[in-house]
mmCIF file of C-alpha atoms and ligand atoms in Angstrom:
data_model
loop_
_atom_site.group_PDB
_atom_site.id
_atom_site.type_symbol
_atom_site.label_atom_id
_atom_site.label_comp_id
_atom_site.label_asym_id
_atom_site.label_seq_id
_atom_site.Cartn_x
_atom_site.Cartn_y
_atom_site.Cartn_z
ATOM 1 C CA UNK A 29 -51.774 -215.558 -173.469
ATOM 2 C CA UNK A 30 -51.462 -213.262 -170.513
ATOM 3 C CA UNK A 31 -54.113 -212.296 -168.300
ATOM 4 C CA UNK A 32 -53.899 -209.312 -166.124
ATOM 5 C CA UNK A 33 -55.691 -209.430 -162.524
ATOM 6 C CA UNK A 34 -56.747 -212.582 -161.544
ATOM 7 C CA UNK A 35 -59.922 -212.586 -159.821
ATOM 8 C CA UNK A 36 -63.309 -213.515 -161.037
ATOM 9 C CA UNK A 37 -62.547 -213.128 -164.748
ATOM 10 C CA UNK A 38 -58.923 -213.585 -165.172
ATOM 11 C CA UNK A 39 -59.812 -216.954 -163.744
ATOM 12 C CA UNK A 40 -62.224 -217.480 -165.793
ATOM 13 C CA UNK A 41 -60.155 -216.345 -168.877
ATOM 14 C CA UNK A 42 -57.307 -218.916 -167.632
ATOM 15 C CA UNK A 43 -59.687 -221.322 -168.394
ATOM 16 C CA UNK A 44 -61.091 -220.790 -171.239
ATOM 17 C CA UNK A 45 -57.453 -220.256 -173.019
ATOM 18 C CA UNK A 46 -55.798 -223.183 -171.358
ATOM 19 C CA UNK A 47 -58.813 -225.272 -172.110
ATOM 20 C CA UNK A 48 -58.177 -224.603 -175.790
ATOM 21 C CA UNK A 49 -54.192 -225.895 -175.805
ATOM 22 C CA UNK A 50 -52.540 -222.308 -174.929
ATOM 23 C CA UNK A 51 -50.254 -221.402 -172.193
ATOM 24 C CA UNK A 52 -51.511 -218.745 -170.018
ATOM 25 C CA UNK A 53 -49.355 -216.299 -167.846
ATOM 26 C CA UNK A 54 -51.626 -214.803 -164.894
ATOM 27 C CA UNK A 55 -50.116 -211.916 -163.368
ATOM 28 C CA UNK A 56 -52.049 -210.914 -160.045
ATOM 29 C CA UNK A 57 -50.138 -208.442 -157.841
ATOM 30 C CA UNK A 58 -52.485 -209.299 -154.382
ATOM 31 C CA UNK A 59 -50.933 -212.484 -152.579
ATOM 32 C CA UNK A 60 -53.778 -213.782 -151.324
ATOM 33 C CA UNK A 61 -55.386 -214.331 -154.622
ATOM 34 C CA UNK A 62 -52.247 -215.310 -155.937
ATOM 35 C CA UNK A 63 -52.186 -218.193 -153.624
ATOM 36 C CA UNK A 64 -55.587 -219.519 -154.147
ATOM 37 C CA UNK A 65 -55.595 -219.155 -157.835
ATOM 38 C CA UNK A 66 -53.797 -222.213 -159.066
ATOM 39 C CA UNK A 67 -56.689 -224.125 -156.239
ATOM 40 C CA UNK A 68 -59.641 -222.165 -157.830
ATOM 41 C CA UNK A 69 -58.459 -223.308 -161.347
ATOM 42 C CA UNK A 70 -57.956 -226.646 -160.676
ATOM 43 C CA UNK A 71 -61.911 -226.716 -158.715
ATOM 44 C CA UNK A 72 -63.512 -225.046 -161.567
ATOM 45 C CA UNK A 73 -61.791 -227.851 -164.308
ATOM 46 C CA UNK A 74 -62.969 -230.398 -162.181
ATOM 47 C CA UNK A 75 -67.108 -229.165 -162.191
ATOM 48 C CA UNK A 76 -66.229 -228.898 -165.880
ATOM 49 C CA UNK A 77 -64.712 -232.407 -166.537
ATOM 50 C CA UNK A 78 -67.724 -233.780 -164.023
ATOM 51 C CA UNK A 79 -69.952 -232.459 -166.417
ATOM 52 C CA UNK A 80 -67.951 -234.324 -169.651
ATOM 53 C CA UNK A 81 -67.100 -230.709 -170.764
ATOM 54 C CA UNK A 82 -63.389 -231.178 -171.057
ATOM 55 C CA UNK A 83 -61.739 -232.876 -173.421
ATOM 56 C CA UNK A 84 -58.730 -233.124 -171.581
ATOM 57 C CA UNK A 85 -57.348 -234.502 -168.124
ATOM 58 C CA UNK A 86 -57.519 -231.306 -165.407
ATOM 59 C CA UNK A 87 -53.792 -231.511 -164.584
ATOM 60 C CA UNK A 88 -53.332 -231.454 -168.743
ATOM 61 C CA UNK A 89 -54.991 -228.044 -168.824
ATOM 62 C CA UNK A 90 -53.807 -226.654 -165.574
ATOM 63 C CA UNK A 91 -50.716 -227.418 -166.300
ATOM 64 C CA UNK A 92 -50.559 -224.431 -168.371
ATOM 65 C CA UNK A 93 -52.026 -221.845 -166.523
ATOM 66 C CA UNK A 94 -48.806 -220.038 -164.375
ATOM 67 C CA UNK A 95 -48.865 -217.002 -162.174
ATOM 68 C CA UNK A 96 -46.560 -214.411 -162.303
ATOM 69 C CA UNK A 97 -45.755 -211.978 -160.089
ATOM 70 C CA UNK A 98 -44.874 -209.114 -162.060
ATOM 71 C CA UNK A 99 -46.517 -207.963 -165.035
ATOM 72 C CA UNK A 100 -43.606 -207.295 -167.578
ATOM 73 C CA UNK A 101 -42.688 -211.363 -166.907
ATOM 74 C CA UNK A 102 -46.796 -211.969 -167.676
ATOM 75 C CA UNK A 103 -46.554 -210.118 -170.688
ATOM 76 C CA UNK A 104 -43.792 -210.345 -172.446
ATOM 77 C CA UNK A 105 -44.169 -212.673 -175.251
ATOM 78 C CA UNK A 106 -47.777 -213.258 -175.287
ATOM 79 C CA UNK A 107 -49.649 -212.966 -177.941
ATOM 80 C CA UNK A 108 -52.418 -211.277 -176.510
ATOM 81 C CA UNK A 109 -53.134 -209.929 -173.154
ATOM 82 C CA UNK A 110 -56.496 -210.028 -171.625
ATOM 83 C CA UNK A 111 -56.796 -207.251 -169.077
ATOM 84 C CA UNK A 112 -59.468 -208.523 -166.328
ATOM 85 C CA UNK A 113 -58.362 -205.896 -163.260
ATOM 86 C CA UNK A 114 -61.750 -203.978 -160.830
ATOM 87 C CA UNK A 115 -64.001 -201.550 -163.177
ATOM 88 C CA UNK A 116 -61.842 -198.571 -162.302
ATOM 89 C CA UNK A 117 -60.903 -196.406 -165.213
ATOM 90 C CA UNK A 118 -57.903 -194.941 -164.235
ATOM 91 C CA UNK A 119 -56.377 -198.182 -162.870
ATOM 92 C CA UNK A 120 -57.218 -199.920 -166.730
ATOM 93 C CA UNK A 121 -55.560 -196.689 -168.089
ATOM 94 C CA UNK A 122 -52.282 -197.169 -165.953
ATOM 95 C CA UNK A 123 -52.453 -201.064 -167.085
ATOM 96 C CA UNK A 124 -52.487 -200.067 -170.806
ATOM 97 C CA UNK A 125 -49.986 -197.648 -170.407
ATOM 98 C CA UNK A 126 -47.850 -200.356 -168.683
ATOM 99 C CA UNK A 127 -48.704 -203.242 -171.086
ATOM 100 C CA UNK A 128 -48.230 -201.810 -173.856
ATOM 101 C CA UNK A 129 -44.768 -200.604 -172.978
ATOM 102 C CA UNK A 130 -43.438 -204.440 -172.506
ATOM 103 C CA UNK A 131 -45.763 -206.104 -175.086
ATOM 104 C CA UNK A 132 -44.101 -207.096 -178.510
ATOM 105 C CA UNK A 133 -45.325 -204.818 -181.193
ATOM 106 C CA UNK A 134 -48.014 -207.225 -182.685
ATOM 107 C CA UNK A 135 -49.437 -208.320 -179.041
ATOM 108 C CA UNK A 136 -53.189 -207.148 -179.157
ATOM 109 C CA UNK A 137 -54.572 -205.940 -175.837
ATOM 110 C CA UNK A 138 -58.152 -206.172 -174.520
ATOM 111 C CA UNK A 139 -60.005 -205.182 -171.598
ATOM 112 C CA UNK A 140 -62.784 -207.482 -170.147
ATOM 113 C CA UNK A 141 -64.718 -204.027 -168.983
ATOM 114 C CA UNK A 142 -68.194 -204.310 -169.036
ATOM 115 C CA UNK A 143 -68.902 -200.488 -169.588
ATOM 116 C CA UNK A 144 -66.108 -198.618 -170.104
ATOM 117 C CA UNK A 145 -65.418 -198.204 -173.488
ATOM 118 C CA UNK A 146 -61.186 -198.405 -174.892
ATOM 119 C CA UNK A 147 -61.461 -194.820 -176.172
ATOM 120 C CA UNK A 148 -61.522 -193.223 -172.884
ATOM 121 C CA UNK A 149 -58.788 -196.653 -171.439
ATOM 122 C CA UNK A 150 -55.858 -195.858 -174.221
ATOM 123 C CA UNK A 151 -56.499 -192.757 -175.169
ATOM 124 C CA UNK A 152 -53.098 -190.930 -176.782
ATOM 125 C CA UNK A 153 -51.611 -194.480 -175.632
ATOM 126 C CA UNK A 154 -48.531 -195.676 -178.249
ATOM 127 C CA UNK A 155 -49.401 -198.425 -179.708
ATOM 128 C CA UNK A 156 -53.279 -197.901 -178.930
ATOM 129 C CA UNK A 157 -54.369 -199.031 -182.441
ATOM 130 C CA UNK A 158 -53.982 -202.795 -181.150
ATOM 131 C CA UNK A 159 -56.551 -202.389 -178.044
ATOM 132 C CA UNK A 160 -60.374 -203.266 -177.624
ATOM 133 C CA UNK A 161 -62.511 -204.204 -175.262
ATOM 134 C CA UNK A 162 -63.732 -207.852 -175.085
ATOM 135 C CA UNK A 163 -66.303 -208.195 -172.969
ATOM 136 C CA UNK A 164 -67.116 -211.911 -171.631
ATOM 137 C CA UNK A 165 -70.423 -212.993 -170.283
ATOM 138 C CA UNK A 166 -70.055 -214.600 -166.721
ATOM 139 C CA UNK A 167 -68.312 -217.251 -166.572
ATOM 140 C CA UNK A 168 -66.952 -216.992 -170.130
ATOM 141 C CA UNK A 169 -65.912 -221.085 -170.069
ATOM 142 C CA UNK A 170 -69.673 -221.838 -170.010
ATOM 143 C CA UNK A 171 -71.630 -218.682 -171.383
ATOM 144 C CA UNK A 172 -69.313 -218.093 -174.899
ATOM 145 C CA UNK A 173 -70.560 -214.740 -176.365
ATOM 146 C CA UNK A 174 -67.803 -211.959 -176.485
ATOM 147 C CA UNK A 175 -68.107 -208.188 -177.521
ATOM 148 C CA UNK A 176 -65.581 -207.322 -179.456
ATOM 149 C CA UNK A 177 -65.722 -203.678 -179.395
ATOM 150 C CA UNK A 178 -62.906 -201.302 -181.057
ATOM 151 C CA UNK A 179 -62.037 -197.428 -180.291
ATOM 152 C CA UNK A 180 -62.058 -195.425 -183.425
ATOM 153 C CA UNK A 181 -58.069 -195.646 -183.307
ATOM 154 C CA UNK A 182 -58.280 -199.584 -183.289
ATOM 155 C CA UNK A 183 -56.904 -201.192 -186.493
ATOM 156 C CA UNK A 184 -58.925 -203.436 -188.427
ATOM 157 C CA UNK A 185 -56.371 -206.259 -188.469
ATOM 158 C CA UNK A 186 -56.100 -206.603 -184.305
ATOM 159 C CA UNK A 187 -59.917 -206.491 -184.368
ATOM 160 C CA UNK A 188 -59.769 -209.603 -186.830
ATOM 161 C CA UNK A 189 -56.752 -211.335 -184.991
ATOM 162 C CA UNK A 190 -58.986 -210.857 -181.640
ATOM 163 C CA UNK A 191 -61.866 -212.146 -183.331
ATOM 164 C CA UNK A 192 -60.015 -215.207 -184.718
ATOM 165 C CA UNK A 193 -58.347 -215.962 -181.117
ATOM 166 C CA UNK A 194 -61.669 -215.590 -179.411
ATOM 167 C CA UNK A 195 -62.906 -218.046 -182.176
ATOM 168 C CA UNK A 196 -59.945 -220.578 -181.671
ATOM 169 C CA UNK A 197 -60.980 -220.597 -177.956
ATOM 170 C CA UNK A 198 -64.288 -221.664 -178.483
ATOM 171 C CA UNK A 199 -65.655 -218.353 -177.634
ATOM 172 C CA UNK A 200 -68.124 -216.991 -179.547
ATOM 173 C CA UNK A 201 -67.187 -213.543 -180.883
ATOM 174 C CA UNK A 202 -69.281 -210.445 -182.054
ATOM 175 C CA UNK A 203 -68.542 -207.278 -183.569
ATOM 176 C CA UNK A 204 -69.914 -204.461 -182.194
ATOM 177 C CA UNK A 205 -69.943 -201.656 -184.597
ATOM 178 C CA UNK A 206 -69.043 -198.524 -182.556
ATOM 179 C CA UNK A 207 -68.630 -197.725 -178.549
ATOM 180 C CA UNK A 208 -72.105 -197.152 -176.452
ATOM 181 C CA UNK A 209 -72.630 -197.486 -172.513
ATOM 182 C CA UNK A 210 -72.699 -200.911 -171.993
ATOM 183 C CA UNK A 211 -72.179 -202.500 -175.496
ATOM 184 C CA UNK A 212 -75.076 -204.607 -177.029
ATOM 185 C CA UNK A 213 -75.167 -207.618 -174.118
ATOM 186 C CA UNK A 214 -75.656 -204.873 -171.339
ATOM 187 C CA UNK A 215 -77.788 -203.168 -173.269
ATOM 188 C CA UNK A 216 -80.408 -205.665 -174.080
ATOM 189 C CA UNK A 217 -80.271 -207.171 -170.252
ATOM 190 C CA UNK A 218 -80.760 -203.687 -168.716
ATOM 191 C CA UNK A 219 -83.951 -202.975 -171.190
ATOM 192 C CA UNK A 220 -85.554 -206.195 -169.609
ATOM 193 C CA UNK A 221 -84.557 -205.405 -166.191
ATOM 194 C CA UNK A 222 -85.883 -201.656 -166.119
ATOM 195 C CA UNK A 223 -88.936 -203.518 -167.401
ATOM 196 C CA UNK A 224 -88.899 -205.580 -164.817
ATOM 197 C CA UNK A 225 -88.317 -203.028 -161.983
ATOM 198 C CA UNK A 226 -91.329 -200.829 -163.050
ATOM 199 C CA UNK A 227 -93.946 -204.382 -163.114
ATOM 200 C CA UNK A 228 -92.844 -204.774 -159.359
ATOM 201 C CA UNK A 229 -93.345 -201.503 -158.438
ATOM 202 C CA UNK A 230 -96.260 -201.253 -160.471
ATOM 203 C CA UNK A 231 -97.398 -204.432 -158.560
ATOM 204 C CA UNK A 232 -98.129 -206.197 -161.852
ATOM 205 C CA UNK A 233 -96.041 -209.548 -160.479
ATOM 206 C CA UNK A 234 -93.867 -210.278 -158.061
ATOM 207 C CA UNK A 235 -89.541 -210.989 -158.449
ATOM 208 C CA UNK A 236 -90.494 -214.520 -158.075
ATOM 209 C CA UNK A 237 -92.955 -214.646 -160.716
ATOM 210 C CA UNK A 238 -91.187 -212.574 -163.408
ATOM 211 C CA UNK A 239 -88.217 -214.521 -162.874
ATOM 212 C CA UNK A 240 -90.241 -217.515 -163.902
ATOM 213 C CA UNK A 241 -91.360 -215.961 -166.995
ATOM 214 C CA UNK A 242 -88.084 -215.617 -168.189
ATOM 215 C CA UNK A 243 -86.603 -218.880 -166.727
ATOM 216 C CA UNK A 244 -89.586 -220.864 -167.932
ATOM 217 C CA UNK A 245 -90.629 -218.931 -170.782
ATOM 218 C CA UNK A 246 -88.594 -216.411 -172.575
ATOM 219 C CA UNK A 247 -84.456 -217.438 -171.519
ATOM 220 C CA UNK A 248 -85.788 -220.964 -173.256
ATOM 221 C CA UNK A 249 -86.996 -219.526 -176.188
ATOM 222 C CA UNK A 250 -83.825 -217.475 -176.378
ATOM 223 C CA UNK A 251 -81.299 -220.490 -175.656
ATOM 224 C CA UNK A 252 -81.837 -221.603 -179.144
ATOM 225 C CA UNK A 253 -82.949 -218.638 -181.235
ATOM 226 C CA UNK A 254 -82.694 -214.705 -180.577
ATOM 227 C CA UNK A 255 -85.603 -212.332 -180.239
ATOM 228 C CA UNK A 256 -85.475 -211.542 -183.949
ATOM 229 C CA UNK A 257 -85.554 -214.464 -184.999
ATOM 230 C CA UNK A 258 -88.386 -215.361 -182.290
ATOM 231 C CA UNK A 259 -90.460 -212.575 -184.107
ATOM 232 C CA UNK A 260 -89.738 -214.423 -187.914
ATOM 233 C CA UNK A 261 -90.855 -217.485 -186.323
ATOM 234 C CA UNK A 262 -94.033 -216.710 -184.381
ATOM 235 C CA UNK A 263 -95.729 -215.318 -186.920
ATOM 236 C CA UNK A 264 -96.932 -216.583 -190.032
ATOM 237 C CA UNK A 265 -95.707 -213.765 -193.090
ATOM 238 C CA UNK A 266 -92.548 -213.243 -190.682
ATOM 239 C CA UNK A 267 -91.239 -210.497 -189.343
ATOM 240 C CA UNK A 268 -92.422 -207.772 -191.643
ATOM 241 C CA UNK A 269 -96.197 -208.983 -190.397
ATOM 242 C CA UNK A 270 -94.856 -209.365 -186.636
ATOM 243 C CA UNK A 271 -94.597 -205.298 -186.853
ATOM 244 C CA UNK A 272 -97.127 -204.812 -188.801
ATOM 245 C CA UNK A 273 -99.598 -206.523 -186.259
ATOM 246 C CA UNK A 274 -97.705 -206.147 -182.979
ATOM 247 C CA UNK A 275 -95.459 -203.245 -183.989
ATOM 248 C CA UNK A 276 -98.591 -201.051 -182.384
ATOM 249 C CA UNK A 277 -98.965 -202.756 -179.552
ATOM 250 C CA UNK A 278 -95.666 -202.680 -178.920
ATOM 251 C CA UNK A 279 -95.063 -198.889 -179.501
ATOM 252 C CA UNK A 280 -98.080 -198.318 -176.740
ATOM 253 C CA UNK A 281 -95.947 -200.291 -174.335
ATOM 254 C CA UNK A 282 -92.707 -197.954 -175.203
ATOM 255 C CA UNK A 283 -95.111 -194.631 -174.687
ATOM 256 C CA UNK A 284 -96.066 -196.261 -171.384
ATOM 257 C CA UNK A 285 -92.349 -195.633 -169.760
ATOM 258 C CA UNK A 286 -91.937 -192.924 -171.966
ATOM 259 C CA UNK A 287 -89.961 -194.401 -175.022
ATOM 260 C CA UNK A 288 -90.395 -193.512 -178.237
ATOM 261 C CA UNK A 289 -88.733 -195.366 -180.560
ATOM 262 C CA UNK A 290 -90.771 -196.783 -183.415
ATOM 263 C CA UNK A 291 -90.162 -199.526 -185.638
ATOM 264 C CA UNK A 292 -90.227 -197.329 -189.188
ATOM 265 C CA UNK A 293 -90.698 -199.246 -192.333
ATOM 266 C CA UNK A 294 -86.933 -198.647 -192.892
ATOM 267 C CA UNK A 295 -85.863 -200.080 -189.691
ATOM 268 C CA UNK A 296 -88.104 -203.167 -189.904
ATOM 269 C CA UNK A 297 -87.068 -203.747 -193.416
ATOM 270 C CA UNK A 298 -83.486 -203.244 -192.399
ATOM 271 C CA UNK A 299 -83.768 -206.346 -189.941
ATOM 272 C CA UNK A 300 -85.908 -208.795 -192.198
ATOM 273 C CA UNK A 301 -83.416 -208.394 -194.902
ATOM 274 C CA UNK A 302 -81.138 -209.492 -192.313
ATOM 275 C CA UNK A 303 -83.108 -212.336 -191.184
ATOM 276 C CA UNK A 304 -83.812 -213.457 -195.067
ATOM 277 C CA UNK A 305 -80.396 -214.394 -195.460
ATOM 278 C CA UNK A 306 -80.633 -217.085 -191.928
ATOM 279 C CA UNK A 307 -84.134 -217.974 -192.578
ATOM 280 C CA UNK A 308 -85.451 -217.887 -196.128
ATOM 281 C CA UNK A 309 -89.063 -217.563 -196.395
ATOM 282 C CA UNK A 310 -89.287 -220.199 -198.242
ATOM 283 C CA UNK A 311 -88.155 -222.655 -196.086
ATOM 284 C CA UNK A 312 -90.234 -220.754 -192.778
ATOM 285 C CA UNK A 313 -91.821 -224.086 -191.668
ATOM 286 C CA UNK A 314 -88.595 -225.728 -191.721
ATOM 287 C CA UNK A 315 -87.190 -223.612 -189.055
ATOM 288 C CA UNK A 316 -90.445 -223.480 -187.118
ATOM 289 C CA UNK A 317 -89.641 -226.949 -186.903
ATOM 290 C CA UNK A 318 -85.795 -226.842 -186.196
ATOM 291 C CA UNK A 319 -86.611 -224.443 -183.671
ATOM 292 C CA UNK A 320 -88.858 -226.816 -181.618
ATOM 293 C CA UNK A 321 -86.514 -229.699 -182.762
ATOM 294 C CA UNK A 322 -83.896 -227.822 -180.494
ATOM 295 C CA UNK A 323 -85.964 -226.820 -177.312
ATOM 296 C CA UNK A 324 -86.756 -230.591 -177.358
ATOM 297 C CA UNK A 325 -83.252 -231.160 -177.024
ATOM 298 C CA UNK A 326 -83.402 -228.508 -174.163
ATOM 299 C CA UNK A 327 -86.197 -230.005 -172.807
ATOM 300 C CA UNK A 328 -84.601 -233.713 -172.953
ATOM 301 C CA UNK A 329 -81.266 -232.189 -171.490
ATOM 302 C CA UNK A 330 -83.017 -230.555 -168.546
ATOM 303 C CA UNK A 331 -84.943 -233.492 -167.209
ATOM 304 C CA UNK A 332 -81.386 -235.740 -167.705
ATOM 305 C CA UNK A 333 -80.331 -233.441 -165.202
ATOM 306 C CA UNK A 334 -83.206 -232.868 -162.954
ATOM 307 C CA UNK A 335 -83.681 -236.801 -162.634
ATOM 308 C CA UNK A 336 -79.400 -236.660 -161.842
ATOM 309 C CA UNK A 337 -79.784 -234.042 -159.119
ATOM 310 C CA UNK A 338 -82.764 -235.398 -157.731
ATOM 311 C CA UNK A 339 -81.737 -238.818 -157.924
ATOM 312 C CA UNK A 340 -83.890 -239.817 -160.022
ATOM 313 C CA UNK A 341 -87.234 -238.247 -158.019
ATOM 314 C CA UNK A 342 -88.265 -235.393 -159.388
HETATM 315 N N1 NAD B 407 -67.699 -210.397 -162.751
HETATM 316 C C1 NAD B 407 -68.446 -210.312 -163.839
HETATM 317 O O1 NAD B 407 -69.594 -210.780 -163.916
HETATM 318 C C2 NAD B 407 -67.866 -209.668 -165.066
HETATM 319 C C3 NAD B 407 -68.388 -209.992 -166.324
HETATM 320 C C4 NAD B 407 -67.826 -209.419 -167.466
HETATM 321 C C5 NAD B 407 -66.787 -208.499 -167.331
HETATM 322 N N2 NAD B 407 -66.311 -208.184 -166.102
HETATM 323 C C6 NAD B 407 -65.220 -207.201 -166.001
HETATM 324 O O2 NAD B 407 -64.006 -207.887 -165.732
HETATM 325 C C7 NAD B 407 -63.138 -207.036 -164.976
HETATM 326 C C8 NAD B 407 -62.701 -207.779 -163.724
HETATM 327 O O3 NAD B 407 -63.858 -208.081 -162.954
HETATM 328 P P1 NAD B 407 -63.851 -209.222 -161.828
HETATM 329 O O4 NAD B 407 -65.281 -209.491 -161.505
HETATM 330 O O5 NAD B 407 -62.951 -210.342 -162.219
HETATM 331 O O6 NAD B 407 -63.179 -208.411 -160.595
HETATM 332 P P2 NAD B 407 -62.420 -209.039 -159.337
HETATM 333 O O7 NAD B 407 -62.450 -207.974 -158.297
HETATM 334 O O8 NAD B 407 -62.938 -210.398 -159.003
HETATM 335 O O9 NAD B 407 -60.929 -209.210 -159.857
HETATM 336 C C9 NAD B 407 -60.057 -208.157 -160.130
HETATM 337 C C10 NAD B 407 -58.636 -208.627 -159.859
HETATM 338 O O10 NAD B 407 -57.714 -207.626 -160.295
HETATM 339 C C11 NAD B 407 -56.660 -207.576 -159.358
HETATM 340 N N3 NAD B 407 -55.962 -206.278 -159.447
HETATM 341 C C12 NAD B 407 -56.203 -205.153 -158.726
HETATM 342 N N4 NAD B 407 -55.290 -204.205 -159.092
HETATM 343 C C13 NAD B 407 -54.493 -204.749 -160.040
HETATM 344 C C14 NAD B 407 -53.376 -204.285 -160.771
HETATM 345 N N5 NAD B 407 -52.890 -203.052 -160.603
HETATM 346 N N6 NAD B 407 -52.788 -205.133 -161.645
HETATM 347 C C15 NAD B 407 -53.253 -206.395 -161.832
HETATM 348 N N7 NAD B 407 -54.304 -206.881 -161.146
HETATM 349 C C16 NAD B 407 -54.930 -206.076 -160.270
HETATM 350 C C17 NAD B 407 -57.338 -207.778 -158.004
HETATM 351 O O11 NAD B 407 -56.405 -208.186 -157.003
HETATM 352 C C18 NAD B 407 -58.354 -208.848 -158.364
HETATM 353 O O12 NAD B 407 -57.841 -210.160 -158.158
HETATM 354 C C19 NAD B 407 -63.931 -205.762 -164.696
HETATM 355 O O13 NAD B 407 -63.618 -204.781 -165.669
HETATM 356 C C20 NAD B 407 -65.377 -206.210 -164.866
HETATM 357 O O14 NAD B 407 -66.241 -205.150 -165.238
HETATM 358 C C21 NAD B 407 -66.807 -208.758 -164.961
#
C-alpha cells in the first residue's frame, strides 16, 4: 500500500493497512512530518492496543509502516495508493498525474477528499479509469465507514478491487452511486448541522443542549441502527405508517427553512422495499428487540468505561 501525504489521514491510513498484515510505503515530502511520523504511529498503536483493539504487538504492526522520501519509491509496486495530501484541487490533480505515471498498470488510486469529487482530480488523466475517491471518516482505524465514490470514467473492476481492499482492512465500504458535493456522509452531517445552526439562532436551545440530544439521544440510537431503520422500528406498521403519520409533520418542518422535498408514495415505497429485505415484517418485534438488545450492550460498554476513567466513582 502507498499512502501519499502523511499528515492527519495518511497516518491514519498507515494504520489501518498495517493493522490488517500489509506493508505500507508513506511518502511525505515536508521533513518535519516526516520525522515525527514513525513517533505518531507508534503513539496511536499504543491507545489502540491499551484499549485491547489490536491483535498484534505495536512494533509487529509498525514494523511495516516505512516513509519514503520520494513518491515514485512510495509507489512503485503498491497495489493501491491512497492519496491523503491538503483539500487543494490542483495539488490532488498534479498527484494523479504523477502517480499514475509510476504506478503498475493494475495499481488503483484513491483520494481521501472529502468534497472534491475524482472527475474534476483525473480528468483526461491516462490511466484515470482506475481512480476514486475513498473518503474515510475521522480517524478511519476507529470510525470504519468509507465512500467509495467513482468518476463516470472509473471501471467497474477497480471500484470492486477498492471495495474488497477496504473490506480486507476492516473498513467498512459503501458505494456511492454517482458524484455530489460532499458524498452521502457529508451530506447527512451537514443537514443536521444547518438544523442545528438555525435552533441556536432561533434561540430554541443552546450548543450545549443540542449537543446532548444527539450525544444522549439520537448518535445512540444511530450507533446500532440507521435513521431508516429507526423509522421501521419506532413505529408499529413500519415505515410505510412512519410517513404516513409523521411524513406531514415532517414536510411542515422542511417548509419551515424552505425545503421542499416530500416523501411521495414512490419514494417511501422505494425505501421500505429496501428495508423489507433487512427487516421482514414479520419478524418486526424481533428486531425491536435486537435493537434494544444492542444499546444495552452500548449502555453496559459505556459505564465499563465511565467506572475505568473515573476510577470507579462515577
Ligand atoms: N482530517 C479529516 O477529518 C479528514 C477526514 C476525511 C478526509 N480528509 C481528507 O484527507 C485529505 C488530507 O487531510 P488531512 O487532514 O490529513 O490534512 P493534513 O494537512 O493533516 O495532511 C496533509 C499532508 O500532505 C502533505 N503534503 C503536502 N503537499 C504534498 C505533496 N505535494 N505530496 C505529498 N504530500 C503532501 C503535507 O505535508 C501534510 O503532511 C484531505 O483531502 C481531506 O479533505 C480529512
Amino acid at each position: 500500500m502507498a499512502i501519499v501525504g502523511g499528515g492527519s489521514i495518511g497516518v491514519a491510513w498507515a494504520i489501518v493497512f498495517a493493522r490488517s498484515g500489509f506493508a505500507v510505503s508513506v511518502f511525505e515530502p515536508d521533513p518535519a512530518r516526516r520525522a515525527r511520523l514513525a513517533d505518531e504511529v507508534g503513539q496511536r498503536l499504543d491507545a489502540l492496543r491499551e484499549n485491547g483493539l489490536l491483535a498484534e504487538g505495536v512494533s509487529d504492526i509498525s514494523r511495516r509502516v516505512a516513509v519514503a522520501t520520494d513518491l515514485d519509491h512510495a509507489v512503485s509496486g503498491a497495489v493501491h495508493v491512497q492519496e491523503c495530501v491538503p483539500e487543494v484541487i490542483d495539488l490532488k490533480r498534479e498527484i494523479f498525474s504523477d502517480v499514475l505515471r509510476v504506478a503498475d498498470a493494475a495499481t488503483t488510486v484513491a483520494s481521501s477528499s472529502s468534497a472534491i469529487a475524482i472527475s474534476e482530480v483525473a480528468a483526461g488523466l491516462q490511466g484515470n479509469n482506475r481512480c476514486m475517491v475513498a473518503h474515510p471518516g475521522n480517524p478511519p482505524y476507529l470510525v470504519p465507514v468509507v465512500e467509495i465514490v467513482p468518476a463516470p470514467f472509473t471501471a467497474p473492476e477497480a471500484v470492486d478491487s477498492v471495495m474488497s481492499l477496504m473490506s480486507e482492512s476492516g473498513m467498512v465500504p459503501v458505494r456511492v452511486n454517482r458524484e455530489i458535493e460532499g458524498f452521502v456522509f457529508n451530506r447527512l452531517q451537514g443537514a443536521l448541522l444547518r438544523e442545528a445552526y438555525c435552533l441556536v439562532r432561533d434561540g430554541v436551545a443552546t450548543p450545549t443542549a443540542i449537543d446532548l440530544v444527539v450525544t444522549a439521544g439520537l448518535g445512540r440510537r444511530w450507533s446500532v441502527i440507521g435513521p431508516f431503520a429507526t423509522a421501521e422500528l419506532n413505529t408499529r406498521g413500519g415505515i410505510r405508517a412512519h410517513a404516513e403519520r409523521l411524513g406531514p409533520a415532517y414536510a411542515r418542518m422542511g417548509a419551515d427553512r424552505g425545503q421542499d422535498d416530500p416523501w411521495t408514495p414512490d419514494l417511501v415505497e422505494q425505501v421500505a422495499e429496501d428495508l423489507e429485505s433487512r427487516y421482514p415484517a414479520s419478524r418486526w418485534e424481533e428486531h425491536v428487540m435486537q435493537r434494544d438488545l444492542e444499546l444495552m450492550r452500548f449502555e453496559v460498554d459505556r459505564r465499563r468505561s465511565t467506572d475505568r476513567t473515573t476510577d470507579g466513582h462515577p
